[in-house]
Short mmCIF file of C-alpha atoms in Angstrom, two decimals:
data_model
loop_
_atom_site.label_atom_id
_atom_site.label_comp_id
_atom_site.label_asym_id
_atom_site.label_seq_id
_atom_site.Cartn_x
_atom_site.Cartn_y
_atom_site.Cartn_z
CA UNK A 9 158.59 298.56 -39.53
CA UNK A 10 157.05 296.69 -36.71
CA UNK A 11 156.26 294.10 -38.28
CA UNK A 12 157.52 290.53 -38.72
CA UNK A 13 157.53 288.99 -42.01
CA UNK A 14 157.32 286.05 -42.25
CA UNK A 15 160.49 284.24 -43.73
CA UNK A 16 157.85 282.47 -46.58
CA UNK A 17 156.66 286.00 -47.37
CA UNK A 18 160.91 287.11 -47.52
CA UNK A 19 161.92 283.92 -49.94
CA UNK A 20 158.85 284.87 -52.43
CA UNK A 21 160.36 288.40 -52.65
CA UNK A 22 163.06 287.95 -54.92
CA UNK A 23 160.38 285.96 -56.93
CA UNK A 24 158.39 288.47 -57.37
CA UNK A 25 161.39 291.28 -58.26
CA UNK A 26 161.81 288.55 -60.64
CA UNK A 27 158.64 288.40 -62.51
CA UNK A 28 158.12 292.17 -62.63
CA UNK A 29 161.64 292.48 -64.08
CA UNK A 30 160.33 290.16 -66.53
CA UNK A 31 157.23 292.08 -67.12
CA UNK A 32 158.59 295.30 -67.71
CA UNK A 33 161.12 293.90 -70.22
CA UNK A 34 158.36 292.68 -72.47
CA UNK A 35 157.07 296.42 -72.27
CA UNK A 36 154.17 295.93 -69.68
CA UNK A 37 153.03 298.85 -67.49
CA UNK A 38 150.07 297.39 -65.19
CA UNK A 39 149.95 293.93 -63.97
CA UNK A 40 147.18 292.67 -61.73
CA UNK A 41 147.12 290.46 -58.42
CA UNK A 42 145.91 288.09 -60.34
CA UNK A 43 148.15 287.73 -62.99
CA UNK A 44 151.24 288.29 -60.91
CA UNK A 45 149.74 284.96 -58.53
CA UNK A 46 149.01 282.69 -61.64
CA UNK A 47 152.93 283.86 -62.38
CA UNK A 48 153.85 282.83 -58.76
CA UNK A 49 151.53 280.09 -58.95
CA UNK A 50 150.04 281.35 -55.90
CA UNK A 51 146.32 283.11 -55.49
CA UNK A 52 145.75 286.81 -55.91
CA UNK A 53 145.10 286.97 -52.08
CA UNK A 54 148.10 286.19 -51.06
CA UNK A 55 150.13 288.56 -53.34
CA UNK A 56 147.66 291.15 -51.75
CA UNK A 57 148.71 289.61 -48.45
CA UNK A 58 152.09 289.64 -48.72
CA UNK A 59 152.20 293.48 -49.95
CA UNK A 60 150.41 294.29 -46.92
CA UNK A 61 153.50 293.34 -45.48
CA UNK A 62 155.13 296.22 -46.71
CA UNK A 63 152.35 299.20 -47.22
CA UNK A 64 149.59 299.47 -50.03
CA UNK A 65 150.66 299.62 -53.20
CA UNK A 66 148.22 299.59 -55.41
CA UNK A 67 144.42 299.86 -56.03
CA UNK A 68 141.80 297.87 -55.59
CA UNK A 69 140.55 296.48 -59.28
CA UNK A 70 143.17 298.69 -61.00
CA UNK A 71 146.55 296.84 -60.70
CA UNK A 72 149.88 297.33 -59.50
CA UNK A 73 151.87 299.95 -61.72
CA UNK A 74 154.80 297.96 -62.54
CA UNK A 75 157.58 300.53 -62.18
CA UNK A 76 156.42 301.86 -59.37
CA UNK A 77 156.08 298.27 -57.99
CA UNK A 78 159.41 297.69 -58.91
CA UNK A 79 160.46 300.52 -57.14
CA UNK A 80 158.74 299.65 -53.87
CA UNK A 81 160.47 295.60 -54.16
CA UNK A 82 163.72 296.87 -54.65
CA UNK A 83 163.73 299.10 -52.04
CA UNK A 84 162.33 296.44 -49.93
CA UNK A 85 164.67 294.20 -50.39
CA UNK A 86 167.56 296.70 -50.07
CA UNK A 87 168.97 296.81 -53.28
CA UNK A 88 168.81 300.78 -53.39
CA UNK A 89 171.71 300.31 -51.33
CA UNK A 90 175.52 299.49 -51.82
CA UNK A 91 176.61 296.34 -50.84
CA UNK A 92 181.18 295.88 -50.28
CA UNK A 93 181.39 292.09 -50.83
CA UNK A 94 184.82 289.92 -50.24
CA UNK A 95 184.78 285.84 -51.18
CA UNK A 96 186.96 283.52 -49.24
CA UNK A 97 188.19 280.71 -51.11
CA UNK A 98 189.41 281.31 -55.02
CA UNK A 99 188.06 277.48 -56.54
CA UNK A 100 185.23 277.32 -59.16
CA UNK A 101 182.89 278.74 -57.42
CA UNK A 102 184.72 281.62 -55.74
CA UNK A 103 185.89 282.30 -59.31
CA UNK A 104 182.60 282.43 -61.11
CA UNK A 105 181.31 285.15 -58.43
CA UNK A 106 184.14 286.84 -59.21
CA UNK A 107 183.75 286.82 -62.98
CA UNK A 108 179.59 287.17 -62.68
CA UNK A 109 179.30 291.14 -63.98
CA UNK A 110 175.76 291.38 -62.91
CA UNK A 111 176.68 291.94 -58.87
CA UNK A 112 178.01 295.16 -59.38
CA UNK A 113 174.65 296.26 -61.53
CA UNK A 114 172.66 295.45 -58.38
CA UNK A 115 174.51 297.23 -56.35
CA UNK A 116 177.70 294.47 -54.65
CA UNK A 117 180.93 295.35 -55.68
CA UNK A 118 183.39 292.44 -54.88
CA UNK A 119 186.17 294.19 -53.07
CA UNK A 120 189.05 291.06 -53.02
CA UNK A 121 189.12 287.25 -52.99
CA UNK A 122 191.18 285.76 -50.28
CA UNK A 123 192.48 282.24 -50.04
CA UNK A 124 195.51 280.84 -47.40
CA UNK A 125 198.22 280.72 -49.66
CA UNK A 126 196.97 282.73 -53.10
CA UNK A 127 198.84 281.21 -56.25
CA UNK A 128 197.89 284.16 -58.16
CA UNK A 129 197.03 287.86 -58.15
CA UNK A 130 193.76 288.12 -59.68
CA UNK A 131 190.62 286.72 -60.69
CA UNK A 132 188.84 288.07 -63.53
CA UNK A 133 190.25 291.57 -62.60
CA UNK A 134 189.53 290.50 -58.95
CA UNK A 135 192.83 290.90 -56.57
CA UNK A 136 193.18 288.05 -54.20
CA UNK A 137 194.85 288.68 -50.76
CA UNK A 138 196.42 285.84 -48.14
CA UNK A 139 193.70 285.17 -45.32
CA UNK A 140 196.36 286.24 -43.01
CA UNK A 141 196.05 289.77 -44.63
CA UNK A 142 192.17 290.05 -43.63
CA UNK A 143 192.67 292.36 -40.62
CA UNK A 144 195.08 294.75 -42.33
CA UNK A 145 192.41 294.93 -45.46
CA UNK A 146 189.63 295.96 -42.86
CA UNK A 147 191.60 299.18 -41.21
CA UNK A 148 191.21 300.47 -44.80
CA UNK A 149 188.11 298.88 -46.33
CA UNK A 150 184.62 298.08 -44.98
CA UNK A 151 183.31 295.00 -45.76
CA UNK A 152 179.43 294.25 -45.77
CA UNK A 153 179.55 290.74 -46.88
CA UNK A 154 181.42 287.71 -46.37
CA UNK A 155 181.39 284.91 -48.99
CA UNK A 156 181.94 281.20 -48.29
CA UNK A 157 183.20 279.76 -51.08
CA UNK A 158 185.37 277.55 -49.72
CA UNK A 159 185.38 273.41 -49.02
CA UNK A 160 183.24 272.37 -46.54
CA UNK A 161 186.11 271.06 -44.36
CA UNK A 162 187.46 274.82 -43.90
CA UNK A 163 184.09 276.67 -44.05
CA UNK A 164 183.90 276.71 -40.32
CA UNK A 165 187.09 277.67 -39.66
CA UNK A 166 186.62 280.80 -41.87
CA UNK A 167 183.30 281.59 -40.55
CA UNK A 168 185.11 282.30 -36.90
CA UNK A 169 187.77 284.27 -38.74
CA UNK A 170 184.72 287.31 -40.62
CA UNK A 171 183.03 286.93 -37.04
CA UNK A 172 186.06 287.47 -35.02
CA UNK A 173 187.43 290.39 -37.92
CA UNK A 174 183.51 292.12 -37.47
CA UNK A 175 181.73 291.20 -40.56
CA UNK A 176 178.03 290.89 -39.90
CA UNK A 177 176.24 288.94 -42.95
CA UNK A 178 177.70 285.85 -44.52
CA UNK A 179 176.87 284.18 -48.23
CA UNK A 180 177.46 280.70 -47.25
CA UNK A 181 178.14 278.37 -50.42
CA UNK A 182 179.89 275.62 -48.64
CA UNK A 183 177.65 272.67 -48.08
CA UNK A 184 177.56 272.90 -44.24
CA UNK A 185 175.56 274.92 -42.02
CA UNK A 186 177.15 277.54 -40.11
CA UNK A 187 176.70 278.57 -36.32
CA UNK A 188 178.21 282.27 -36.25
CA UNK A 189 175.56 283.69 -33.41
CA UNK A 190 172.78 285.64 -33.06
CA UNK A 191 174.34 288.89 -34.30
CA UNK A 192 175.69 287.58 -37.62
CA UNK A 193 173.34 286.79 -40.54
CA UNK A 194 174.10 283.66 -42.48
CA UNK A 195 172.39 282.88 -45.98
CA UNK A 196 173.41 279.73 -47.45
CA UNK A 197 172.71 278.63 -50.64
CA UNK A 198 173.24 274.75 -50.87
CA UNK A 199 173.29 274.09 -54.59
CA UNK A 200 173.73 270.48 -54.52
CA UNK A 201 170.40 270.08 -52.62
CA UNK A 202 168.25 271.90 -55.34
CA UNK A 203 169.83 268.99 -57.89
CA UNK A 204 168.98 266.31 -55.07
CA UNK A 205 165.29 267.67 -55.31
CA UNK A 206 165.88 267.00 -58.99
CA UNK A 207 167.18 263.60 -58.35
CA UNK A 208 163.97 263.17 -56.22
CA UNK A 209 161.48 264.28 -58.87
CA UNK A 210 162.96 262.34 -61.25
CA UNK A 211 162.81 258.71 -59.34
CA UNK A 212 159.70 259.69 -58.53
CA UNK A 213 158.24 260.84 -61.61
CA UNK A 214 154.51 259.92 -62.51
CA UNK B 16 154.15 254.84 -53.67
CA UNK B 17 150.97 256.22 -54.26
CA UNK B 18 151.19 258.60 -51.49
CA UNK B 19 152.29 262.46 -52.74
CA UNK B 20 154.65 264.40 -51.09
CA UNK B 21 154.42 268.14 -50.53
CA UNK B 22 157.27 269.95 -51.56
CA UNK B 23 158.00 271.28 -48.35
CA UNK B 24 158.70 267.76 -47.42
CA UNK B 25 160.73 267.27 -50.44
CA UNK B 26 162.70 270.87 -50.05
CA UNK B 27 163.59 269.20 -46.29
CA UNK B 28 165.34 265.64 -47.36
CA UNK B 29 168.51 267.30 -49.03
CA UNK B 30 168.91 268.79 -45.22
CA UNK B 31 168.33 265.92 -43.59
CA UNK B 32 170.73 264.09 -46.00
CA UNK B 33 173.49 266.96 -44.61
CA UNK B 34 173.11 266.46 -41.23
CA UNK B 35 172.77 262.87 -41.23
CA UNK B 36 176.16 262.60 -43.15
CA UNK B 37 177.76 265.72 -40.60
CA UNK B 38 176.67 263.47 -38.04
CA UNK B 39 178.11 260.18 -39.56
CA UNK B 40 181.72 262.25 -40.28
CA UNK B 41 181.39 263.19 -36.10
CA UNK B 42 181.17 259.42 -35.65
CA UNK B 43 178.33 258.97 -34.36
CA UNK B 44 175.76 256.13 -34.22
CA UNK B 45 172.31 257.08 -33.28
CA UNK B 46 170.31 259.92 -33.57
CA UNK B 47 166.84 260.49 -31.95
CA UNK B 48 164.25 262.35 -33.64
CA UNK B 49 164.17 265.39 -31.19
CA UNK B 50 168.14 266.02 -32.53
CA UNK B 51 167.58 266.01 -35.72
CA UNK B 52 164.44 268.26 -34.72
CA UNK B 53 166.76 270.66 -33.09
CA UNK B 54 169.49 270.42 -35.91
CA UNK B 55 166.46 271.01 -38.65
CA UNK B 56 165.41 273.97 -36.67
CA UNK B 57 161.35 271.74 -36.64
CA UNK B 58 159.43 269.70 -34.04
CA UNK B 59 160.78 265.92 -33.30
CA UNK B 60 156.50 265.01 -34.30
CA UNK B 61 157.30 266.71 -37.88
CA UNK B 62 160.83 264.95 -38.59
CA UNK B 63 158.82 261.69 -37.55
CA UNK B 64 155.63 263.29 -40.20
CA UNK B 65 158.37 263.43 -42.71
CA UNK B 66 160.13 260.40 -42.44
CA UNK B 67 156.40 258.22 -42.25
CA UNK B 68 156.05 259.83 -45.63
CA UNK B 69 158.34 256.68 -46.65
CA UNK B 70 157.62 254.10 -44.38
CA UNK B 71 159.44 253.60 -40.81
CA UNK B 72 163.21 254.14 -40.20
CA UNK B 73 163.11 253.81 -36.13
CA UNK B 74 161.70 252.41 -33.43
CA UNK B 75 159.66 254.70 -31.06
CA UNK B 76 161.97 255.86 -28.04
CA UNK B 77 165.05 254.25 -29.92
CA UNK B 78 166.07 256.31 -32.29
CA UNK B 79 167.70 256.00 -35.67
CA UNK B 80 170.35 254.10 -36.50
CA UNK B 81 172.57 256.80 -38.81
CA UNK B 82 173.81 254.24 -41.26
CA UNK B 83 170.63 253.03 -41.99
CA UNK B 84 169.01 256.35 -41.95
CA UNK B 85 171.28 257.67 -44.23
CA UNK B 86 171.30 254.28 -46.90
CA UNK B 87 167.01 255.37 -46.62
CA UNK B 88 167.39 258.78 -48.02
CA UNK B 89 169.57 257.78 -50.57
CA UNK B 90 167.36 255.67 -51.79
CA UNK B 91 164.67 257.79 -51.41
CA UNK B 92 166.54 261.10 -53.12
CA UNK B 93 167.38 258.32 -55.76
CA UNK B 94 171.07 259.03 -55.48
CA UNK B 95 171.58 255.44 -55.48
CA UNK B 96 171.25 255.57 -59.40
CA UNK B 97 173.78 257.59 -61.54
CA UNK B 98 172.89 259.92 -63.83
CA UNK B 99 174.47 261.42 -67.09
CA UNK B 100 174.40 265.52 -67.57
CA UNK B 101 174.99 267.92 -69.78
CA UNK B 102 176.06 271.79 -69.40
CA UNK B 103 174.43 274.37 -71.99
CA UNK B 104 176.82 277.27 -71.53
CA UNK B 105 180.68 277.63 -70.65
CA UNK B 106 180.67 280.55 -68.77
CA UNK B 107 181.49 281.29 -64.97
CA UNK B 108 178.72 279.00 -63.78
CA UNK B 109 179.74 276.37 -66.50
CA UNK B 110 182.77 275.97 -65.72
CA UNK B 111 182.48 276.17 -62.31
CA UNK B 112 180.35 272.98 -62.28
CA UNK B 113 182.81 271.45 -64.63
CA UNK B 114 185.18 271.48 -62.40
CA UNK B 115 183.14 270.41 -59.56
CA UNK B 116 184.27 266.97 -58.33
CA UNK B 117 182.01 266.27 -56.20
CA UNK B 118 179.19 265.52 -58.46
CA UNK B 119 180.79 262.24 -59.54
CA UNK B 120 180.81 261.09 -56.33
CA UNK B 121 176.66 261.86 -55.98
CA UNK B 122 176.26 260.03 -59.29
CA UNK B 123 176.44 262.90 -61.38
CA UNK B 124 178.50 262.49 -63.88
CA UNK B 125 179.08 265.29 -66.61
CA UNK B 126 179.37 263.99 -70.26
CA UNK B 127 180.06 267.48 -71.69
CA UNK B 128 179.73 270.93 -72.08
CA UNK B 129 177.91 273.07 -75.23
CA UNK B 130 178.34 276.54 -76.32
CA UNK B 131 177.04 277.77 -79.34
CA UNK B 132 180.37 278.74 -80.99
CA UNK B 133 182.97 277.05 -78.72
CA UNK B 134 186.93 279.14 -78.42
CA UNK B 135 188.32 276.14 -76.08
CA UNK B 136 188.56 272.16 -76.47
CA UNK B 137 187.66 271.57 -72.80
CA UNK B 138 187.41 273.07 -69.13
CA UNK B 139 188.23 270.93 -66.19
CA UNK B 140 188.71 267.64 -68.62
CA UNK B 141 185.06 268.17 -69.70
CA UNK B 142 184.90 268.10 -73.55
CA UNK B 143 183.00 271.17 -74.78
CA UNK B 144 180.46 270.63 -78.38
CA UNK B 145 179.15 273.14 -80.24
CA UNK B 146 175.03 273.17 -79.75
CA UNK B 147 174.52 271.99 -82.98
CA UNK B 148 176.06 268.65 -82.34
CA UNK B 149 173.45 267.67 -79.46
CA UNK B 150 171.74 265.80 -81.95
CA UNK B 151 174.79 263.96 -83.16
CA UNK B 152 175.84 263.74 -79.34
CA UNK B 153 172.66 261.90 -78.04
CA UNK B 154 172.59 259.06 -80.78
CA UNK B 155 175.69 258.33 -79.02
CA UNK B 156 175.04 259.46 -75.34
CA UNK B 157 171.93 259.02 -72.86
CA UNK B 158 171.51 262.15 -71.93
CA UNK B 159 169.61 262.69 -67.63
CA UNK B 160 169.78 265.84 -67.15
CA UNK B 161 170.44 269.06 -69.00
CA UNK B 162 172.24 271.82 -67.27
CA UNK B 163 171.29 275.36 -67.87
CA UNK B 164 174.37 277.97 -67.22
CA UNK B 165 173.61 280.31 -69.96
CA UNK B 166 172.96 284.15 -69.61
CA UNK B 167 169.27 284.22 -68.93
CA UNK B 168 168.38 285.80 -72.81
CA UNK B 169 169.42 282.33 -74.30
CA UNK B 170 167.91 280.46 -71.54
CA UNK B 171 164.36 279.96 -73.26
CA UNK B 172 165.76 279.03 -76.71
CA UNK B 173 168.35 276.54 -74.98
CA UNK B 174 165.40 275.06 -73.15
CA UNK B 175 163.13 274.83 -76.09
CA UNK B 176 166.43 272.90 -78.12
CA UNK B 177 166.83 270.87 -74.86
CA UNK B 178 162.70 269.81 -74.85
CA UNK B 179 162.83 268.93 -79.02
CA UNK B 180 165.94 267.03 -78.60
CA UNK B 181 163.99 264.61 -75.85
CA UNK B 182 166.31 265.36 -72.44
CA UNK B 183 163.15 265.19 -69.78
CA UNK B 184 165.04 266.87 -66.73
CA UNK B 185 166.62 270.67 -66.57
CA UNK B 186 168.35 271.91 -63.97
CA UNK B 187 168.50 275.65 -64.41
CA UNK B 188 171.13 278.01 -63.12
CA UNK B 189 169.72 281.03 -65.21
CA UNK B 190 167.99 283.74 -63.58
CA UNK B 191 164.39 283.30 -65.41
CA UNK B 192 161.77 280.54 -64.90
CA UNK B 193 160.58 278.62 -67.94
CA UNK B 194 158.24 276.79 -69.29
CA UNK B 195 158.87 273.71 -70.39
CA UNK B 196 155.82 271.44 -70.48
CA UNK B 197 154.22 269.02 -67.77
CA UNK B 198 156.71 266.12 -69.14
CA UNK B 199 160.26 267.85 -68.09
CA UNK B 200 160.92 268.51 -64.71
CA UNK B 201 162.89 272.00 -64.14
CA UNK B 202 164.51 272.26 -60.58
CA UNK B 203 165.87 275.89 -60.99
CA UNK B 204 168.92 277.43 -58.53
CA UNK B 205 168.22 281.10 -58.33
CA UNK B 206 171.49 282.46 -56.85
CA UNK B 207 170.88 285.75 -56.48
CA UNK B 208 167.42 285.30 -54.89
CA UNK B 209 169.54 284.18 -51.68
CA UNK B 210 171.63 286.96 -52.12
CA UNK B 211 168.54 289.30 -52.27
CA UNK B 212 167.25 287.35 -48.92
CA UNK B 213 170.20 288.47 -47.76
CA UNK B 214 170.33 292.07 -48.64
CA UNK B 215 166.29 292.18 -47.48
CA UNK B 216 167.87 290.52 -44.00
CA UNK B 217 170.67 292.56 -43.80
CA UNK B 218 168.21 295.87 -44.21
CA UNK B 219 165.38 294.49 -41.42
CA UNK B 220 167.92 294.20 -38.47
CA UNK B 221 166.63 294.15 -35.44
#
């Protein structure tokens, strides 16, 4: 695939995998560019737009067959694949990842939790390992994904340890942005500034 | 302020809020609008766009004074108010945000946590309720902002209880989008769409 997406076009992805998800649970087979845009609150050209992106895949006036559709985002998205994940840092929010069963439907399995000094074994069924035991974990694991889950003050510090132990693609949930180079991939997900847009709306409400 | 704000604009203040406080920790003083162009990964003419949005915060080939910059998107984020929420659900992502102290710091404070048939007294120090007593709660309690970390099949019927009981602002952790009228804003958090950026990232390498 030649061609570059633009990274608009990538963020309304999982959007869409999320509608048609929804569709097909409430039993629909077709949906139309239309409907699918007043869903996205976007207009039926640019759903057809954005699927040229990726090859035709449906017809014009008939609709988008949803399975098949579904079929097409998913493997777009790469989530016919298998994903080994580990999560540095075992506080809340490394613990809820580890505890959230839907990962390994979609294809992540969570391989270990690591933290400096572990002060227990597990985490919902999840072993934790010292940091210090990264390297040793690698010669018999591959690892896919790194998670950052841990406070902001050591997130940098842990971002240099997956680059320097080989781990391409990083989950970053500490509220920081991370320079790992041009040959890792970071996505972050800052969840305090999604309830600062909030904060926004609301002192600016009409 | 009559003037409206795209979103895009909106989407950018939390990030300018993190740099501006990264560069505050570093110690420094100034910062000209061509850094925090380069930091923002945008053009120095669209960080000076955004900020006209709410009136003038520099001088023109002086830069910005941090401190005051940073006191001006408070303000404008309205994080200089404080706000009371609620958690529907005491799952991972429940408790997870229970325990998260940095909220109260923001503002945020967290008045409890409901499940519909509760097994624990609290997590984190946060009292849990059962659902039922929301009504009860909020003759008591003003209530900001409802927090949605249920399993996304009781997220519409949590919303709907949320809407009758009067709370105007959701902010939604479950993976669904709903619909809760033009008076309450929803900011949603859609974890594993990042993840799913990621996987689509991680499968387009170049």
């Amino acid at each position: 695939m030649a061609k570059v997406v633009s990274e608009a076009v990538v963020k309304r992805l999982p959007r869409y995998y999320r509608y048609i998800k929804q569709l097909e649970q409430k039993g629909k087979i077709k949906v139309s560019s239309l409907e699918l845009a007043s869903l996205m609150n976007i207009t039926a050209s640019q759903v057809r737009q954005d699927f040229c992106n990726f090859g035709e895949f449906g017809q014009q006036g008939y609709g988008y067959d949803i399975k098949k559709l579904k079929g097409e985002i998913v493997k777009i998205l790469g989530l016919n694949k298998k994903y080994n994940m580990i999560i540095f840092g075992a506080g809340n929010i490394g613990s809820a990842l580890a505890g959230y069963k839907g990962f390994i439907n979609e294809g992540f399995n969570i391989g270990g939790i690591f933290e400096v000094e572990p002060t227990k074994d597990e985490i919902h069924g999840v072993k934790i390992y010292p940091t210090n035991y990264l390297f040793e974990y690698l010669k018999e694991n591959t690892v896919d994904i790194a998670v950052i889950a841990t406070q902001s003050k050591d997130a940098e510090q842990v971002a240099e340890t997956i680059v320097k132990a080989g781990i391409k693609n990083i989950w970053n949930f500490a509220p920081i942005e991370l320079d790992c180079g041009k040959n890792v991939i970071v996505e972050n997900i800052f969840m305090s500034d999604s309830l600062y847009v909030l904060s926004y709306k609301m002192s600016h409400r009409k």
